[in-house]
Structures are given as structure tokens and as C-alpha cells.
Amino acid sequence: MKRREFLGAALAGAVLPGCGGGRRGGGPLAGRPPAPASALLTAGLPLRSLAPLANTAAQAGRFEGALAAAPASVGLVDGRSTALWLYNGLFPGPVIEAREGDRVRPALENRLPIDTTAHWHGLPVPADQDGNPMDPVRPGATRVYEFDIPAGAAGTYWYHPHAHGTTAEQVARGLAAPFIVRAAGDPLAHLPEVTMLVTGLRLDANAQVAASGPLDFAVGRQGEQLLVNGGRLPVHAMRPGATERWRILNATSARYLRLALDGHALTLVGTDGGSLAAPVGPLAEILVAPAQRVEVVVTASTSPNARFTLRALRHAIDAMGMGAYATEDLLTVATTNDPPAAPAALPGALRAMPAQAAATARKRLVLTQSGMGMMAAFGINGRLFDMNRVDLVSTAGETEDWDIVNDTLMDHPIHIHGTQFRLVARESRGVATAAPFAAWLDTVDVPSGTTATIRVRQDRPGKRMVHCHILEHEDAGMMAVLEVRP
């Protein structure tokens, strides 16, 4: 395995694609064919800056803000309106930006016709503030979440619904947004910064969000147009030779992003849980699984008036031949006519990454499959999700090694709520390969026929979710309940 491929595999690990054969409860997205209208989205506009969520707190060290999840009508295709579900009427939703040590208190008002939640993806929050499916926000209700952001948590996160059986639908309709945590001593604070939220959108012939069908639930939603900050093939202008820090979030339902920028190398500086110990690169490509985030440093070509394409390269996620994604352009980097800038130097060290304590317990999770093709159903240890059943038990403060064994014909990105973990090794065909560097993750990709060993510790008691982050799989039952006991 090439090093860049292993790197991608190391990062691509927070979402499990493959949870079952159909959507629970039917609803407005069930059963229609895919739609051609997505191709009519206007392309080539400037890359949008995402709007921030206003901080209404009167005290320093606190963040308070109001979120409303509500239906909205948006003109995405000329002459037609598309019905979406949005946070505060924004597509994508507003960025929450806080600092380590802040007390965060967002209020979520549910104006949708169904239950919703706000899940603070990747953040180590108390179990009762996690926004998991056992804590729904009913239509017409408002839920105030409250949690502290601990030291060492600086990084790129996101928030999205996690309602029982309808997460894929709610995200497909537009409910997703970044959550950025900053540190006081960020060694990369001198670099210009760009946030890029990658989402998927599939519209039917009437320019409405298209239905999900059996194929979508088998291998994850297909045929989506990839958008960056809500725009199709946007243009990002850079001064020749300039160096920038990009925060890239994969908020698609099921699409793996094999990122490559024409004529440029990428330097990896952060993953799901924030900065690495030191920069890694140059890299020709980086694989980002659904729900994962990366922070990369890019130095633009010194050629003026040049154009380069950031692409999601072809990637197949299953052995059944149904989950292959063709190469798709994401955005264009256009250098300006300005004199070249001097490239910025990167520090050799980004943050301390001490060794984890030795594991004193071990778990084995087997990703299982029944049926084939569009009849395939995926589970964890042979079971589908039941929120009234505890599947796994851990003790708060205890370090564990988890062997996640993929016995299915698909790759699955597995996400664990409430904590971050490190990849220890991968095993394929009896050969184990150690992780090439230490990185904090909350999602680990587990390719078909392989085992990923992670080292994890939960510090807060309560019930947590463990699931595939291919959202159609999550909704169909590829999820387990982990009870963390004092």
C-alpha cells in the first residue's frame, strides 16, 4: 500500500456506509428516481464565505446563539424554487466559532414537521448534550444545549441533525454547518484561512430534493452534485505564491473525497480532532471519508492568471460494483495578476502529541452484512440499532483497544460519539501495518475485508452512539449503543 493511500485510509474512518435495506417510515424522500436538475445549478461563481452565528453572550468566555431549523425556499435553479430545510435560512448553515475553555450555549428551535436534534459532531460533550437520537427535539419545541469546550479541543468540527431514522433526509435537505474551535496559541494563526464545507445535492426534474431509493440505502446516496459552501464549481482566487490554510469538511451523505489539486501538493496539518504533531507532506492526494475533516496548507503556483482544479478523484467503496464514484471537480483555484507572494514557512512542530496510556481492556466490533446488492442490510455484531438496548459497555477513564472488523463487501466509516481516538494499526490479509503518524480522529474508515484497531478512552458517563456515517446506513440500523459507566 502506498503511503498516501495509507494516509487516506487512516483519515477515512468515521462513517459506516451500510446500515440496511430501506428507510424507516418512508416519507417525502422515499421511492422516486434520481433527478437531472442538479446539473442546472449555476457554476463558476466566487467561493462563498460562510456566515457566522452571532454570539449574543454578554460575558467573555461564553458563546450563546440561536439556531432555528426550518423549511426555506431557495432559488438554486433559474426560474424555480427548491424547498430545503435550513438553519437560520442559510445554505449552508451558520458557522459556530468558539475558543478552548468557552462555555457554549446554543438554543435550537425546531420549526420542522418532524423531530430533529443538533449533534455536535466530534466534540467531547456530556452525553445529555450530545444531540443523539434518544434526545429528540419535537416540532415546535426549543432545546438549549450547554457544554464547556476543554483545553486541547481546538479543531474543525460540524453540527447536524441526528434524529432517529431521518438523519439522511435532514442533511440531504440542507441541515449541516461547521463548528470551529480555536486555541490561544495556534502556530498557524499567521496563515489566511478558508473553510470549505463539501455537501451533496440531488434534485429531481422539478428542482426539488430527490427521493432516496433502494440503491441509496444499499451503498449510500448516489448521483449527488458536490457543492462547496453551497456553490457548484466555485472559483477561489489566490495571489500567486500565497500560502493558505484550508479547513475541509466532508458533510456528504456517503461520498468519499479523494482530494487532489492539479499542479499542487497538499500538506496535512490537522484531522478530525485538530492539529497533528507536525506537518505531513507533500501529498499528492488525501482521502477524506464521510464526516471526516482535514486541515491542509496549500501554496499557490507562482504563475499569474492560471487556473487549477481541486478534484474528488474516482473512488470505489464496495465489491458489488454499485458504490463507485467517478472523478468530480470541486472548485477552481484561480491565481490573480498580482506579483507573487513569498511562500509562508510552516513550523516544524504544531502541538504536543503524547503517547496514550496502554490499553487495559479490548473490544471486538464486527461489521456484518446480510443479503446482497440492493437487498443488502448492514449491522454491528449482527444486530440492527435498538435505542432501548445497550450493545457495548465501557468504564469512564479506562483506555481500550477496539478491533473493528469489516466482514462486509463495503467500506464503512465508523463514528464514535463523545470522544476522540487514535488509529493504532490496520490489518489486511493477515498483515498488520502501524499507523504512519499519530492523529486524533472521531471517524475511522474500515475498508472491506480489513480490521482497524483504535485506542480510545471515554471520560464522561452516559449512553453514546457508535455508527456508520454513511447516513442511509445509520438510519437503517447500522448503529450501536455504548454505555459508559462511572
Coordinates of C-alpha atoms in Angstrom, one line a residue:
M1 CA 0.0 0.0 0.0
K2 CA 1.4 3.4 -0.9
R3 CA 1.9 5.9 1.9
R4 CA -0.5 8.4 0.6
E5 CA -3.2 5.7 0.3
F6 CA -2.5 4.6 3.9
L7 CA -2.8 8.2 5.0
G8 CA -6.1 8.4 3.3
A9 CA -7.2 5.2 4.9
A10 CA -6.0 6.4 8.3
L11 CA -8.1 9.5 7.9
A12 CA -11.2 8.0 6.3
G13 CA -12.6 6.4 9.4
A14 CA -15.6 8.0 10.9
V15 CA -18.5 6.8 8.9
L16 CA -20.0 3.4 8.3
P17 CA -21.7 3.2 4.9
G18 CA -24.1 0.3 5.0
C19 CA -26.9 0.1 7.6
G20 CA -29.7 -1.6 5.9
G21 CA -32.1 -2.1 3.1
G22 CA -34.5 0.8 3.3
R23 CA -35.6 4.0 5.0
R24 CA -37.7 3.6 8.2
G25 CA -41.0 5.2 7.9
G26 CA -41.0 6.2 4.3
G27 CA -41.6 10.0 3.9
P28 CA -41.0 12.6 1.2
L29 CA -37.7 11.2 0.1
A30 CA -38.8 7.6 -0.4
G31 CA -39.0 6.0 -3.7
R32 CA -38.6 8.5 -6.6
P33 CA -35.9 8.1 -9.2
P34 CA -32.7 10.3 -9.3
A35 CA -33.1 13.7 -10.9
P36 CA -31.3 15.6 -13.6
A37 CA -31.9 19.2 -12.3
S38 CA -28.7 19.3 -10.2
A39 CA -26.7 19.8 -13.3
L40 CA -28.6 23.1 -13.9
L41 CA -27.1 24.7 -10.8
T42 CA -25.1 27.8 -11.6
A43 CA -21.4 27.1 -11.8
G44 CA -18.3 29.2 -11.6
L45 CA -19.3 31.8 -9.0
P46 CA -16.8 33.1 -6.4
L47 CA -16.4 30.7 -3.4
R48 CA -18.7 32.0 -0.7
S49 CA -17.6 32.8 2.8
L50 CA -19.9 31.1 5.3
A51 CA -21.9 33.4 7.6
P52 CA -21.0 33.2 11.3
L53 CA -23.6 32.5 14.0
A54 CA -23.8 35.7 16.1
N55 CA -22.5 35.4 19.7
T56 CA -25.1 37.0 21.9
A57 CA -23.3 36.3 25.2
A58 CA -22.6 39.3 27.3
Q59 CA -19.7 37.7 29.2
A60 CA -16.2 36.9 27.9
G61 CA -15.5 33.1 27.7
R62 CA -19.1 32.3 26.7
F63 CA -20.8 31.7 23.4
E64 CA -24.6 31.9 23.1
G65 CA -26.5 31.8 19.8
A66 CA -29.9 31.0 18.4
L67 CA -30.5 28.3 15.7
A68 CA -33.8 27.7 14.0
A69 CA -34.2 24.6 11.9
A70 CA -37.0 25.4 9.5
P71 CA -38.3 25.0 5.9
A72 CA -37.0 27.5 3.4
S73 CA -37.4 28.2 -0.3
V74 CA -34.2 28.8 -2.2
G75 CA -33.6 29.7 -5.8
L76 CA -30.9 27.2 -6.8
V77 CA -32.0 26.7 -10.4
D78 CA -33.0 29.6 -12.6
G79 CA -36.7 30.2 -12.6
R80 CA -37.5 27.6 -9.9
S81 CA -37.5 27.4 -6.1
T82 CA -36.2 24.5 -4.2
A83 CA -37.7 23.5 -0.8
L84 CA -34.9 23.0 1.7
W85 CA -34.6 22.7 5.5
L86 CA -32.0 25.1 6.8
Y87 CA -30.5 26.6 9.9
N88 CA -31.5 30.3 10.2
G89 CA -32.5 30.3 6.5
L90 CA -28.8 29.9 5.4
F91 CA -27.4 27.4 2.8
P92 CA -25.1 26.1 4.3
G93 CA -25.9 26.9 7.9
P94 CA -24.0 29.5 10.0
V95 CA -20.5 28.7 11.4
I96 CA -20.2 28.5 15.2
E97 CA -16.8 29.7 16.3
A98 CA -15.7 29.4 19.8
R99 CA -12.4 29.1 21.8
E100 CA -11.0 26.4 24.1
G101 CA -12.3 27.0 27.6
D102 CA -15.6 28.7 26.4
R103 CA -18.9 27.8 27.8
V104 CA -21.1 27.2 24.8
R105 CA -24.9 27.6 25.0
P106 CA -26.7 27.2 21.6
A107 CA -30.5 27.2 21.5
L108 CA -32.2 25.1 18.8
E109 CA -35.7 25.9 17.8
N110 CA -37.4 23.1 15.7
R111 CA -39.8 24.5 13.1
L112 CA -39.7 21.3 11.0
P113 CA -42.6 18.9 10.7
I114 CA -40.6 16.1 12.3
D115 CA -38.2 15.6 15.2
T116 CA -34.7 16.9 15.0
T117 CA -31.6 17.3 17.2
A118 CA -28.3 19.2 17.0
H119 CA -25.4 16.8 17.2
W120 CA -22.0 18.5 17.9
H121 CA -20.0 16.1 15.8
G122 CA -16.6 15.2 17.2
L123 CA -16.8 17.5 20.2
P124 CA -16.3 15.8 23.6
V125 CA -19.6 17.0 25.2
P126 CA -21.6 15.4 28.0
A127 CA -23.9 12.6 26.9
D128 CA -27.1 14.5 27.7
Q129 CA -25.9 17.4 25.5
D130 CA -24.8 15.3 22.5
G131 CA -28.0 15.6 20.4
N132 CA -28.2 11.9 19.9
P133 CA -31.5 10.2 18.7
M134 CA -32.5 9.3 22.3
D135 CA -33.0 13.1 23.0
P136 CA -35.3 14.4 20.2
V137 CA -36.4 18.0 19.9
R138 CA -40.1 17.8 18.9
P139 CA -41.7 20.1 16.3
G140 CA -42.4 23.5 17.9
A141 CA -40.0 22.9 20.8
T142 CA -36.7 24.7 21.6
R143 CA -33.8 22.8 23.2
V144 CA -30.9 24.7 24.8
Y145 CA -27.7 22.8 24.8
E146 CA -24.9 23.7 27.2
F147 CA -21.3 22.4 27.4
D148 CA -17.7 23.5 28.0
I149 CA -15.0 23.2 25.4
P150 CA -12.0 21.6 27.0
A151 CA -8.4 22.6 26.6
G152 CA -6.8 20.8 23.7
A153 CA -10.0 20.6 21.7
A154 CA -9.1 23.2 19.0
G155 CA -10.0 21.9 15.6
T156 CA -12.6 21.7 12.8
Y157 CA -15.9 20.2 13.7
W158 CA -19.5 20.4 12.4
Y159 CA -23.1 20.1 13.6
H160 CA -26.0 18.3 12.0
P161 CA -29.3 16.5 13.0
H162 CA -29.2 13.0 14.5
A163 CA -32.9 12.2 14.7
H164 CA -34.0 8.6 14.7
G165 CA -34.4 7.3 11.2
T166 CA -34.4 10.7 9.4
T167 CA -30.8 11.9 9.6
A168 CA -30.1 11.3 5.9
E169 CA -33.2 13.2 4.9
Q170 CA -32.5 16.2 7.1
V171 CA -28.9 16.5 5.9
A172 CA -29.9 16.0 2.3
R173 CA -32.3 18.9 2.7
G174 CA -29.5 21.3 3.9
L175 CA -29.0 20.9 7.6
A176 CA -25.3 21.0 8.2
A177 CA -22.7 23.6 9.2
P178 CA -19.2 24.0 10.6
F179 CA -18.2 24.4 14.2
I180 CA -14.6 25.7 14.6
V181 CA -12.8 25.7 17.9
R182 CA -9.7 28.0 18.2
A183 CA -6.7 27.8 20.6
A184 CA -4.9 30.8 22.1
G185 CA -1.5 29.5 20.8
D186 CA -2.3 28.4 17.3
P187 CA 1.1 28.0 15.5
L188 CA -0.7 28.5 12.1
A189 CA -2.6 31.6 13.1
H190 CA -0.5 33.7 10.7
L191 CA -1.9 32.0 7.6
P192 CA -5.0 33.2 5.8
E193 CA -7.8 30.7 6.4
V194 CA -10.5 29.3 4.2
T195 CA -13.3 27.0 5.3
M196 CA -14.7 24.6 2.7
L197 CA -17.9 22.6 3.6
V198 CA -18.4 19.9 1.0
T199 CA -22.1 18.8 0.7
G200 CA -24.1 16.8 -1.8
L201 CA -27.3 17.8 -3.5
R202 CA -29.6 15.7 -5.8
L203 CA -32.6 17.5 -7.4
D204 CA -35.4 15.9 -9.3
A205 CA -36.8 17.3 -12.6
N206 CA -38.9 19.8 -10.6
A207 CA -35.8 21.1 -8.9
Q208 CA -36.8 19.6 -5.6
V209 CA -34.6 17.4 -3.4
A210 CA -34.8 13.9 -5.0
A211 CA -36.0 10.8 -3.3
S212 CA -33.7 8.1 -1.9
G213 CA -34.3 4.7 -3.3
P214 CA -33.1 1.1 -2.6
L215 CA -29.7 1.7 -4.2
D216 CA -29.1 4.7 -1.9
F217 CA -29.8 2.7 1.1
A218 CA -27.6 -0.2 -0.1
V219 CA -24.5 1.8 -0.8
G220 CA -25.2 5.4 0.3
R221 CA -26.8 8.2 -1.6
Q222 CA -25.9 8.2 -5.3
G223 CA -25.9 10.9 -8.0
E224 CA -25.4 13.9 -5.9
Q225 CA -23.8 17.1 -7.2
L226 CA -21.0 18.1 -5.0
L227 CA -21.1 21.6 -3.7
V228 CA -18.5 23.7 -1.8
N229 CA -20.0 26.2 0.6
G230 CA -23.3 25.7 -1.2
G231 CA -21.9 26.6 -4.7
R232 CA -21.3 24.4 -7.7
L233 CA -17.7 24.5 -9.0
P234 CA -16.9 27.8 -7.3
V235 CA -13.8 29.8 -8.0
H236 CA -11.3 30.6 -5.2
A237 CA -8.9 33.5 -6.0
M238 CA -5.4 33.3 -4.7
R239 CA -2.4 35.5 -5.1
P240 CA 0.4 33.7 -6.9
G241 CA 2.7 32.0 -4.4
A242 CA 0.4 32.7 -1.5
T243 CA 0.1 30.1 1.3
E244 CA -3.3 29.4 2.9
R245 CA -4.8 27.0 5.5
W246 CA -7.9 25.2 4.2
R247 CA -10.4 23.6 6.6
I248 CA -12.2 20.9 4.5
L249 CA -15.3 19.2 5.9
N250 CA -16.9 16.2 4.3
A251 CA -20.6 16.7 5.1
T252 CA -21.8 14.4 2.3
S253 CA -24.1 11.5 3.0
A254 CA -21.8 8.8 1.6
R255 CA -19.2 10.2 -0.8
Y256 CA -15.5 9.6 -0.1
L257 CA -13.4 12.5 -1.2
R258 CA -10.0 11.6 -2.7
L259 CA -8.8 15.2 -2.8
A260 CA -6.1 16.3 -5.3
L261 CA -5.3 19.8 -6.6
D262 CA -3.9 20.0 -10.2
G263 CA -0.3 21.0 -10.2
H264 CA 0.0 21.3 -6.4
A265 CA 0.9 19.2 -3.4
L266 CA -1.1 19.3 -0.1
T267 CA 0.4 19.5 3.3
L268 CA -1.7 17.9 6.0
V269 CA -1.7 19.8 9.3
G270 CA -4.9 18.6 11.0
T271 CA -7.5 15.9 11.2
D272 CA -10.9 15.4 13.0
G273 CA -9.5 16.3 16.4
G274 CA -7.3 19.2 15.4
S275 CA -3.6 19.7 14.7
L276 CA -1.1 16.9 14.1
A277 CA 2.2 16.9 16.0
A278 CA 4.0 18.1 12.8
P279 CA 3.0 18.8 9.2
V280 CA 2.8 15.7 6.9
G281 CA 3.6 16.1 3.2
P282 CA 3.9 16.9 0.5
L283 CA 1.0 14.7 -0.5
A284 CA -0.4 14.2 -4.0
E285 CA -3.8 13.3 -2.6
I286 CA -5.7 12.8 0.7
L287 CA -8.7 10.6 1.3
V288 CA -11.5 12.1 3.5
A289 CA -14.3 9.8 4.4
P290 CA -17.9 11.0 5.1
A291 CA -18.0 13.1 8.2
Q292 CA -14.2 13.5 8.4
R293 CA -12.4 16.8 8.3
V294 CA -8.8 17.7 7.3
E295 CA -6.8 20.9 7.6
V296 CA -4.3 21.3 4.8
V297 CA -1.8 24.0 3.8
V298 CA -1.7 25.0 0.2
T299 CA 0.9 27.2 -1.5
A300 CA -0.4 28.5 -4.9
S301 CA 1.5 28.4 -8.1
T302 CA 3.6 31.5 -8.8
S303 CA 2.1 31.6 -12.3
P304 CA -0.4 34.6 -12.6
N305 CA -3.8 34.3 -14.2
A306 CA -3.7 30.5 -14.0
R307 CA -6.5 28.0 -13.1
F308 CA -6.2 24.8 -11.2
T309 CA -8.9 22.3 -10.3
L310 CA -9.5 20.7 -6.9
R311 CA -11.0 17.3 -7.6
A312 CA -12.6 14.4 -5.8
L313 CA -10.9 11.5 -7.7
R314 CA -12.7 8.3 -8.6
H315 CA -13.2 6.1 -5.6
A316 CA -15.0 2.7 -5.2
I317 CA -16.3 1.7 -1.8
D318 CA -17.8 -1.7 -2.4
A319 CA -17.0 -5.0 -4.1
M320 CA -20.5 -5.3 -5.5
G321 CA -19.8 -2.6 -8.2
M322 CA -22.6 -0.3 -7.1
G323 CA -20.8 2.2 -5.0
A324 CA -18.2 3.6 -7.4
Y325 CA -17.9 7.4 -7.6
A326 CA -16.5 9.0 -10.7
T327 CA -14.0 11.8 -10.6
E328 CA -15.8 15.1 -9.9
D329 CA -14.4 18.6 -9.9
L330 CA -15.0 20.5 -6.7
L331 CA -13.7 24.0 -7.3
T332 CA -11.2 26.1 -9.3
V333 CA -8.2 27.9 -7.8
A334 CA -7.6 31.0 -9.9
T335 CA -4.3 32.9 -9.4
T336 CA -4.6 36.6 -9.7
N337 CA -2.4 39.0 -11.7
D338 CA -0.6 40.3 -8.6
P339 CA 3.1 39.9 -8.1
P340 CA 4.0 36.6 -6.5
A341 CA 4.0 36.4 -2.7
A342 CA 6.7 34.8 -0.7
P343 CA 5.5 31.4 0.5
A344 CA 5.0 31.2 4.2
A345 CA 7.2 28.8 6.3
L346 CA 5.5 26.2 8.4
P347 CA 6.7 25.4 11.9
G348 CA 8.3 22.0 12.4
A349 CA 6.1 21.3 15.4
L350 CA 2.4 22.0 15.7
R351 CA 1.5 20.6 19.1
A352 CA 2.5 18.0 21.6
M353 CA 1.1 14.5 20.9
P354 CA 2.0 12.4 23.9
A355 CA 1.6 8.7 23.8
Q356 CA -1.7 7.2 25.0
A357 CA -1.8 5.0 28.1
A358 CA -1.6 1.3 27.5
A359 CA -5.0 -0.3 26.9
T360 CA -6.4 -2.3 29.8
A361 CA -9.4 -3.7 28.0
R362 CA -10.3 -4.8 24.5
K363 CA -13.4 -4.8 22.4
R364 CA -14.2 -6.5 19.0
L365 CA -16.8 -5.0 16.8
V366 CA -17.7 -6.9 13.7
L367 CA -19.4 -5.1 10.8
T368 CA -21.9 -7.6 9.3
Q369 CA -23.9 -7.9 6.2
S370 CA -27.0 -9.9 5.3
G371 CA -28.3 -10.1 1.7
M372 CA -26.6 -8.9 -1.5
G373 CA -26.9 -6.0 -3.9
M374 CA -29.8 -3.6 -3.2
M375 CA -31.2 -6.1 -0.7
A376 CA -28.0 -5.9 1.5
A377 CA -28.5 -4.9 5.1
F378 CA -25.6 -3.9 7.4
G379 CA -25.3 -4.1 11.1
I380 CA -22.8 -4.2 14.0
N381 CA -22.1 -7.5 15.6
G382 CA -25.1 -8.9 13.7
R383 CA -27.6 -6.5 15.1
L384 CA -29.6 -3.5 13.9
F385 CA -30.0 -0.5 16.1
D386 CA -32.4 -0.5 19.1
M387 CA -32.2 2.5 21.2
N388 CA -33.6 0.6 24.2
R389 CA -30.8 -1.9 24.1
V390 CA -27.2 -1.5 25.4
D391 CA -24.8 -3.2 23.0
L392 CA -21.4 -2.2 24.5
V393 CA -20.3 -1.2 28.0
S394 CA -17.1 0.8 28.9
T395 CA -15.8 2.3 32.0
A396 CA -15.1 6.1 32.2
G397 CA -11.4 6.8 32.2
E398 CA -10.4 3.3 31.0
T399 CA -8.2 3.0 27.9
E400 CA -9.4 0.4 25.5
D401 CA -8.3 -1.1 22.2
W402 CA -11.1 -1.7 19.7
D403 CA -10.7 -4.1 16.8
I404 CA -13.2 -3.1 14.2
V405 CA -13.6 -6.0 11.8
N406 CA -15.3 -5.4 8.4
D407 CA -16.8 -8.6 7.2
T408 CA -19.0 -6.9 4.6
L409 CA -18.5 -6.2 0.9
M410 CA -18.4 -2.4 1.5
D411 CA -16.1 0.1 3.2
H412 CA -17.6 1.7 6.3
P413 CA -16.6 4.9 8.1
I414 CA -17.3 4.4 11.8
H415 CA -18.0 7.3 14.1
I416 CA -17.9 7.1 17.9
H417 CA -19.6 9.8 19.9
G418 CA -18.3 11.6 22.9
T419 CA -14.5 11.3 22.4
Q420 CA -11.6 11.2 20.0
F421 CA -9.3 8.3 19.4
R422 CA -6.2 7.3 17.5
L423 CA -5.7 4.7 14.9
V424 CA -3.2 2.1 16.1
A425 CA -2.9 -0.2 13.1
R426 CA -4.7 -1.7 10.1
E427 CA -4.7 -5.4 9.2
S428 CA -5.4 -6.8 5.8
R429 CA -4.9 -10.4 4.7
G430 CA -3.1 -11.2 7.9
V431 CA -0.6 -8.3 7.6
A432 CA -0.7 -5.5 10.2
T433 CA 0.5 -2.1 9.3
A434 CA 1.1 0.5 12.1
A435 CA -0.4 4.0 11.7
P436 CA 2.2 6.2 10.0
F437 CA 1.7 9.1 12.5
A438 CA -0.4 10.0 15.5
A439 CA -3.7 11.8 14.7
W440 CA -6.9 12.4 16.7
L441 CA -10.0 11.0 14.9
D442 CA -13.6 10.6 15.6
T443 CA -14.4 8.7 12.5
V444 CA -12.3 5.8 11.1
D445 CA -12.7 4.2 7.7
V446 CA -12.7 0.4 7.7
P447 CA -12.3 -0.9 4.2
S448 CA -14.0 -4.2 3.2
G449 CA -12.1 -7.3 4.5
T450 CA -9.8 -5.3 6.8
T451 CA -9.5 -4.6 10.6
A452 CA -8.9 -1.2 12.1
T453 CA -7.5 -1.2 15.6
I454 CA -8.1 2.0 17.5
R455 CA -7.2 3.2 21.0
V456 CA -10.0 5.0 22.7
R457 CA -11.0 6.3 26.1
Q458 CA -14.4 7.7 27.2
D459 CA -14.2 10.2 30.1
R460 CA -17.9 11.1 30.5
P461 CA -20.5 8.6 31.7
G462 CA -23.7 8.1 29.7
K463 CA -25.0 6.4 26.6
R464 CA -23.1 7.1 23.3
M465 CA -23.7 6.2 19.7
V466 CA -21.3 4.1 17.6
H467 CA -22.4 4.0 13.9
C468 CA -21.6 4.1 10.2
H469 CA -21.6 7.6 8.9
I470 CA -23.0 6.7 5.6
L471 CA -26.2 8.3 6.7
E472 CA -28.5 6.0 4.9
H473 CA -26.9 3.1 6.7
E474 CA -27.2 4.9 10.1
D475 CA -30.9 5.4 9.5
A476 CA -31.4 1.8 8.5
G477 CA -29.8 0.5 11.7
M478 CA -26.0 0.3 11.4
M479 CA -25.6 1.8 14.9
A480 CA -25.0 0.5 18.4
V481 CA -25.4 1.9 21.9
L482 CA -22.3 2.2 24.1
E483 CA -23.0 2.8 27.7
V484 CA -20.1 4.5 29.6
R485 CA -20.4 3.7 33.3
P486 CA -18.7 5.6 36.1

